[in-house]
Tab-separated table of C-alpha atoms in Angstrom:
chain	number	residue	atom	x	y	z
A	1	UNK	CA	0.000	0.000	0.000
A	2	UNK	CA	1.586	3.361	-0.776
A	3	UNK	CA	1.490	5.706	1.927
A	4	UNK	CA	2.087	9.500	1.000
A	5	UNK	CA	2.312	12.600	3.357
A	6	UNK	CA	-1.291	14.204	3.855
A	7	UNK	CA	-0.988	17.926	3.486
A	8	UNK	CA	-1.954	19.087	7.014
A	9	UNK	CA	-5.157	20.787	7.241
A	10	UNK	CA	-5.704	23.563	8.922
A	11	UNK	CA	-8.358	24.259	11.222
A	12	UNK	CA	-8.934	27.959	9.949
A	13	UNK	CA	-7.336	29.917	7.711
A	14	UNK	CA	-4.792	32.492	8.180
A	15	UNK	CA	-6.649	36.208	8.148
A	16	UNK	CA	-6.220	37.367	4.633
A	17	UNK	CA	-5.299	34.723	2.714
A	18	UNK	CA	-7.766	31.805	0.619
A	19	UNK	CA	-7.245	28.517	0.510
A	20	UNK	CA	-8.072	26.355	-2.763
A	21	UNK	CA	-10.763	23.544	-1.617
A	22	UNK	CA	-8.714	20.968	-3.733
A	23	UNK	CA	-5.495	20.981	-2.425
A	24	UNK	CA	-5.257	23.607	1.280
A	25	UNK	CA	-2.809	25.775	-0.023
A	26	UNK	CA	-3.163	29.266	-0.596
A	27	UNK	CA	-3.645	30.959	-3.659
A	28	UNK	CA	-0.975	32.159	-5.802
A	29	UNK	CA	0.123	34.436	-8.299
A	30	UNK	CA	3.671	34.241	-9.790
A	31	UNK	CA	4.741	32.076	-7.418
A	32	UNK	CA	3.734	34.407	-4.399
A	33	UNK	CA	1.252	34.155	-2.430
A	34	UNK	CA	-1.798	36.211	-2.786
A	35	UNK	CA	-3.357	37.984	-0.311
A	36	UNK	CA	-7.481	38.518	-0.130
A	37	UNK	CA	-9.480	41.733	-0.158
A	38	UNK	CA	-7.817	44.980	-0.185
A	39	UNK	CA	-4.432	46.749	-1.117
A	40	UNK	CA	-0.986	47.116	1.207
A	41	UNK	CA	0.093	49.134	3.372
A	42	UNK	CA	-2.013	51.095	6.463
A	43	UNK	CA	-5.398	52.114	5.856
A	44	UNK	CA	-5.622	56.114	5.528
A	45	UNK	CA	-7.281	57.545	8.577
A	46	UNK	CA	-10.283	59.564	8.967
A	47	UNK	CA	-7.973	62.634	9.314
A	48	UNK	CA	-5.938	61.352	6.277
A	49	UNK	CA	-9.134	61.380	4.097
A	50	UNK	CA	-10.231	64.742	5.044
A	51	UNK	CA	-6.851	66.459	4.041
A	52	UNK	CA	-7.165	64.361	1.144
A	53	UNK	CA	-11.020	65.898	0.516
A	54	UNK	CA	-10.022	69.277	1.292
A	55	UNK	CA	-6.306	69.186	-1.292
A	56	UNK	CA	-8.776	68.054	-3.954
A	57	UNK	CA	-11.448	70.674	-3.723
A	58	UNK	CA	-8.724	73.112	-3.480
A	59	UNK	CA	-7.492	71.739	-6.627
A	60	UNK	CA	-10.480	72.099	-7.907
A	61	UNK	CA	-10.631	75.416	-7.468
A	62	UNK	CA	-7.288	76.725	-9.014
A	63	UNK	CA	-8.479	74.597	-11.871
A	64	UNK	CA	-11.597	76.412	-12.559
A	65	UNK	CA	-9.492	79.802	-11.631
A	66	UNK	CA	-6.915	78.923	-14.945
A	67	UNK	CA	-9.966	77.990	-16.760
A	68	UNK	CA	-11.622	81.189	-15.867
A	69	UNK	CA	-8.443	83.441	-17.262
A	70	UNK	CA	-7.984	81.158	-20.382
A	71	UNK	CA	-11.591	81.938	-21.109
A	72	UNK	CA	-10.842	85.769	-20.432
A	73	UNK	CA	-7.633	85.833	-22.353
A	74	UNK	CA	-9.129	84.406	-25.066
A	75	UNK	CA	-12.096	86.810	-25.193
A	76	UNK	CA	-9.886	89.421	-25.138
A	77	UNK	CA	-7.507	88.091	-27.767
A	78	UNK	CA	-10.804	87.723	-30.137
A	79	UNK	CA	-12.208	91.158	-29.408
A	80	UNK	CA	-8.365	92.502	-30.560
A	81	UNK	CA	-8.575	90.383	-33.907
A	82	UNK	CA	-11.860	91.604	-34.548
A	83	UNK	CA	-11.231	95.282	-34.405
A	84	UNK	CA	-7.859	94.564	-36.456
A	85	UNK	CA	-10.409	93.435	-39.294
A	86	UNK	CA	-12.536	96.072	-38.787
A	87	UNK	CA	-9.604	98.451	-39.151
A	88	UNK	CA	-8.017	96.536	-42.150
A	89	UNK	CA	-11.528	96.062	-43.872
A	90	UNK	CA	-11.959	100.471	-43.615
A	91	UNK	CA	-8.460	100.817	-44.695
A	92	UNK	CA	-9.361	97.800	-47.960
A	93	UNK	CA	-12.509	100.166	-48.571
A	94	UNK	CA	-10.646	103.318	-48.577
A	95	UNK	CA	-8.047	101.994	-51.431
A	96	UNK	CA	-11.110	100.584	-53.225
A	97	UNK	CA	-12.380	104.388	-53.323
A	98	UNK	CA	-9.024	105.431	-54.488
A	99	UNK	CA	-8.910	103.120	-57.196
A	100	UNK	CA	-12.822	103.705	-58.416
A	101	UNK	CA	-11.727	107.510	-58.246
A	102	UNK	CA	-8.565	107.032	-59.905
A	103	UNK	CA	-9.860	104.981	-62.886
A	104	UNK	CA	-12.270	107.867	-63.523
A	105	UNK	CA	-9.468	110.172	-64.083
A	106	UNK	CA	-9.734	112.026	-60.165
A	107	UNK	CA	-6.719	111.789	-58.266
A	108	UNK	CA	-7.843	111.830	-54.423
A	109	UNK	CA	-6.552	114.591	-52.429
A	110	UNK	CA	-4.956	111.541	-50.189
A	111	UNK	CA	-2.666	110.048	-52.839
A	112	UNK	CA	-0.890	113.507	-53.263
A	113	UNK	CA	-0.690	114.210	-49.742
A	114	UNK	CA	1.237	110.618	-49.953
A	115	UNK	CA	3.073	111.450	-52.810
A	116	UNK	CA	4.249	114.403	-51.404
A	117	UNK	CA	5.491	112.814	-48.119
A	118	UNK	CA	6.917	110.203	-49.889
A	119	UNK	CA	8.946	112.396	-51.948
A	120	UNK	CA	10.290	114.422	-49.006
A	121	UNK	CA	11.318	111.231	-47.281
A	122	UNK	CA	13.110	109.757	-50.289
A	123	UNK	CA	14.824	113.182	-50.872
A	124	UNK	CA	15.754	113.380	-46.934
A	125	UNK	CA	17.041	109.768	-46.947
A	126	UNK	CA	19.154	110.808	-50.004
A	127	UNK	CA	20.379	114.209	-48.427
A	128	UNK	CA	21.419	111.944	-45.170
A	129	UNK	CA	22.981	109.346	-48.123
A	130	UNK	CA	25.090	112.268	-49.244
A	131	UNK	CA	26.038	113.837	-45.872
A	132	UNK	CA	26.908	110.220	-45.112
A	133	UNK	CA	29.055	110.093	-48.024
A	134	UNK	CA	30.564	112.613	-47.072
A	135	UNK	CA	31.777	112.090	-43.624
A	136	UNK	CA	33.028	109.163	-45.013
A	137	UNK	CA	35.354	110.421	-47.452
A	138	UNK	CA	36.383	112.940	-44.285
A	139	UNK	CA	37.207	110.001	-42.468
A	140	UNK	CA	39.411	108.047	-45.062
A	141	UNK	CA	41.240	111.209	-45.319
């Protein structure tokens, strides 16, 4: 008759751990035994879980705070671009004019006014060309 070693049985089970019905030994996972019901480590404390409350509504606060100047800066960023169109769109009719009045044969009192500064500008840029020239030539000297 062949004897073999009984596994022992135990009367109760250790606290935390589950025994298979087939063979008495515990559970495992890897090669480890696994524990029953719950993660590791202490349990948080009453205290722990009202800091814990009280760090996530504050949290919750700062978040709606950056949400509520994203939202403002953005507002503000759109009511910029839209009076940059309505700027550019006056200043597109404007040139519209000018070209309706020039193709009629009217030069508009604007143009020459632009003309005339931008002939004064080229003519002072090439006076301060010259006087530049000259100090130049001083220099070399």
């Amino acid at each position: 008759m062949n004897e073999t070693n009984p596994v022992p049985q135990p009367e109760e089970s250790p606290p935390g751990f589950h025994f298979d019905e087939q063979d008495d030994r515990p559970k495992t996972s890897g090669g480890k035994v696994r524990r029953i019901g719950g993660r590791r480590g202490r349990k948080p404390s009453k205290i722990d879980q009202k800091a814990k409350l009280e760090r996530s509504r504050q949290s919750a606060r700062e978040c709606r705070a950056r949400k509520k100047q994203k939202y403002l800066y953005l507002e503000e960023t759109v009511a910029n671009k839209e009076r940059a169109i309505c700027a550019l769109r006056e200043e597109l009719d404007m040139y519209k004019q000018w070209c309706r009045d020039v193709d009629k044969g009217i030069v508009p009192p604007e143009i020459k006014e632009a003309l005339k500064d931008a002939k004064q500008t080229a003519e002072t840029s090439e006076d301060l060309n010259q006087s530049k020239n000259i100090m130049d030539r001083e220099t070399q000297d």
